[in-house]
PDB file of C-alpha atoms in Angstrom:
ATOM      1  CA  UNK A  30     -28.500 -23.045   2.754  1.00 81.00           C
ATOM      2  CA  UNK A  31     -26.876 -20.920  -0.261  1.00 89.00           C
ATOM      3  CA  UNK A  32     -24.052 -18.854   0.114  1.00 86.00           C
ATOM      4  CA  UNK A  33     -24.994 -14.793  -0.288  1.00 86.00           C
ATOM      5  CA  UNK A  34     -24.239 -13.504  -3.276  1.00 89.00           C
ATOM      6  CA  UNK A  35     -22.208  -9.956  -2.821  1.00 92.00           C
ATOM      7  CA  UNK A  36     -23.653  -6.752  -4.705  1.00 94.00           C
ATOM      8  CA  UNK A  37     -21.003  -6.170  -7.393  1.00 95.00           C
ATOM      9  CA  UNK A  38     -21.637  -2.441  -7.454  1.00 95.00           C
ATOM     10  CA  UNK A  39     -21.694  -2.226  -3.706  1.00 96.00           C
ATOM     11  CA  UNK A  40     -17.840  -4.176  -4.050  1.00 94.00           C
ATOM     12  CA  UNK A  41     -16.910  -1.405  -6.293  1.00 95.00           C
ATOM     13  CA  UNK A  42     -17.767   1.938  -3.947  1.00 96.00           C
ATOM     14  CA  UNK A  43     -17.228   0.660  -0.746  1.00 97.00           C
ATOM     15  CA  UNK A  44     -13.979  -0.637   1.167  1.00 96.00           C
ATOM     16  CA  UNK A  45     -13.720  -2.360   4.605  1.00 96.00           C
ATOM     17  CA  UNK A  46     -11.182  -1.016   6.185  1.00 96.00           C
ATOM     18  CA  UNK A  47      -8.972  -3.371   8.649  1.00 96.00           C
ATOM     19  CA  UNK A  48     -10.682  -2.526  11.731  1.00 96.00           C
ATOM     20  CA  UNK A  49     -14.212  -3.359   9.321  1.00 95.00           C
ATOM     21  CA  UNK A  50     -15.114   0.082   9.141  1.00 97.00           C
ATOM     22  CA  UNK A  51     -16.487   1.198   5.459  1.00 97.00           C
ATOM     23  CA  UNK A  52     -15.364   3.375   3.607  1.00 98.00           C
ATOM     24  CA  UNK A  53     -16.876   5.380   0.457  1.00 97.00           C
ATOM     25  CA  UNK A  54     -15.732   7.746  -2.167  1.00 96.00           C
ATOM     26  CA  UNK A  55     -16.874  11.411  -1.767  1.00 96.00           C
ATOM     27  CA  UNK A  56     -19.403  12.817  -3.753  1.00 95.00           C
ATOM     28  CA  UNK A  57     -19.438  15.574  -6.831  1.00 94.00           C
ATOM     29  CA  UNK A  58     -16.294  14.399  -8.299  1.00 94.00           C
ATOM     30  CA  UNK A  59     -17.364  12.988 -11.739  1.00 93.00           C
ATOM     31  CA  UNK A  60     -18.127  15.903 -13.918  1.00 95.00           C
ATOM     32  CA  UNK A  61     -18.024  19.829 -14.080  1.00 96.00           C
ATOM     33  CA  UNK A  62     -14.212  20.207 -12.022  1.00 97.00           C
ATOM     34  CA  UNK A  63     -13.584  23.398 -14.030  1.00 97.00           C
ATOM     35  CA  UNK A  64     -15.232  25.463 -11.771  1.00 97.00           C
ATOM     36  CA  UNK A  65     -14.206  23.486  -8.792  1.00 97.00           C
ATOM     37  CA  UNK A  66     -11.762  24.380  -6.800  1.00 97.00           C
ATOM     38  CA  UNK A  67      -7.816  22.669  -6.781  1.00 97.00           C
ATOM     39  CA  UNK A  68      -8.792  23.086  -2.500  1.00 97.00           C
ATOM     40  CA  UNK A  69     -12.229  21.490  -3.221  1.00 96.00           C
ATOM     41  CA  UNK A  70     -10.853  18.823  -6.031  1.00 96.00           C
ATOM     42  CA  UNK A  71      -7.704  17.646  -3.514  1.00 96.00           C
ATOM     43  CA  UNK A  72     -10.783  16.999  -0.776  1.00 95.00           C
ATOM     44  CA  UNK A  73     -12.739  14.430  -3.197  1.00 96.00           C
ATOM     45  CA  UNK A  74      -9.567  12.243  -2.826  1.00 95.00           C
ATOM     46  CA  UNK A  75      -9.948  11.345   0.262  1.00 95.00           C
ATOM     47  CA  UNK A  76     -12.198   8.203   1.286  1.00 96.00           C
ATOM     48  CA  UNK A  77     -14.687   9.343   4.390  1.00 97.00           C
ATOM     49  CA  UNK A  78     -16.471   6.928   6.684  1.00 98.00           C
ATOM     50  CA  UNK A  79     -20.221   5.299   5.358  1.00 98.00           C
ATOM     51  CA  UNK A  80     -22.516   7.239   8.081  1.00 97.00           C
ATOM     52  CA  UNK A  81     -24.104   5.268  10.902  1.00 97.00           C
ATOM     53  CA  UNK A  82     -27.340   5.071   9.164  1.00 98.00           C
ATOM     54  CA  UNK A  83     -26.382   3.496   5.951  1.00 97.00           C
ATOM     55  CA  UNK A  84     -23.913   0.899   7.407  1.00 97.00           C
ATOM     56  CA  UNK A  85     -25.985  -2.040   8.335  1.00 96.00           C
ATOM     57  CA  UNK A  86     -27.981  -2.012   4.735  1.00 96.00           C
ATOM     58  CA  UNK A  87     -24.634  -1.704   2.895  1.00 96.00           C
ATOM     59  CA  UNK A  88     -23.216  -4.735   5.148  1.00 95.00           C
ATOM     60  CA  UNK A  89     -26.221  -6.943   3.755  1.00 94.00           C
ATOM     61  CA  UNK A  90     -25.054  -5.756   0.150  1.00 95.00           C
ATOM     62  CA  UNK A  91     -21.688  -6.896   0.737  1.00 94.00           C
ATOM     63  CA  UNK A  92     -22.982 -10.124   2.540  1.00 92.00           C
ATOM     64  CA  UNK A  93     -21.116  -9.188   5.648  1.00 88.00           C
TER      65      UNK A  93
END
């Protein structure tokens, strides 16, 4: 059987964590931070957890 290929743009947003949780960037940080808050901004820094419901198909992209 062939190996699984990995999603490259799933390898770029998403990072397993040592304990194999995943982690993704936040949302809303691309464009339009003028009007953004420096409170609001400093939040989009931090990775959050992939919910519960989007962990198993992001797993098959990153042939886990």
């Amino acid at each position: 059987m062939p190996k699984t290929k990995t999603q490259s743009a799933a390898k770029k947003r998403f990072k397993v964590t040592g304990t194999g949780r995943l982690m993704r960037r936040r949302a809303m940080r691309s464009h339009l931070l003028e009007k953004k808050s420096a409170k609001r901004k400093r939040g989009f820094r931090k990775l959050v957890p992939v919910d519960e419901s989007n962990v198993k198909s992001v797993k098959k992209l990153l042939g886990r």
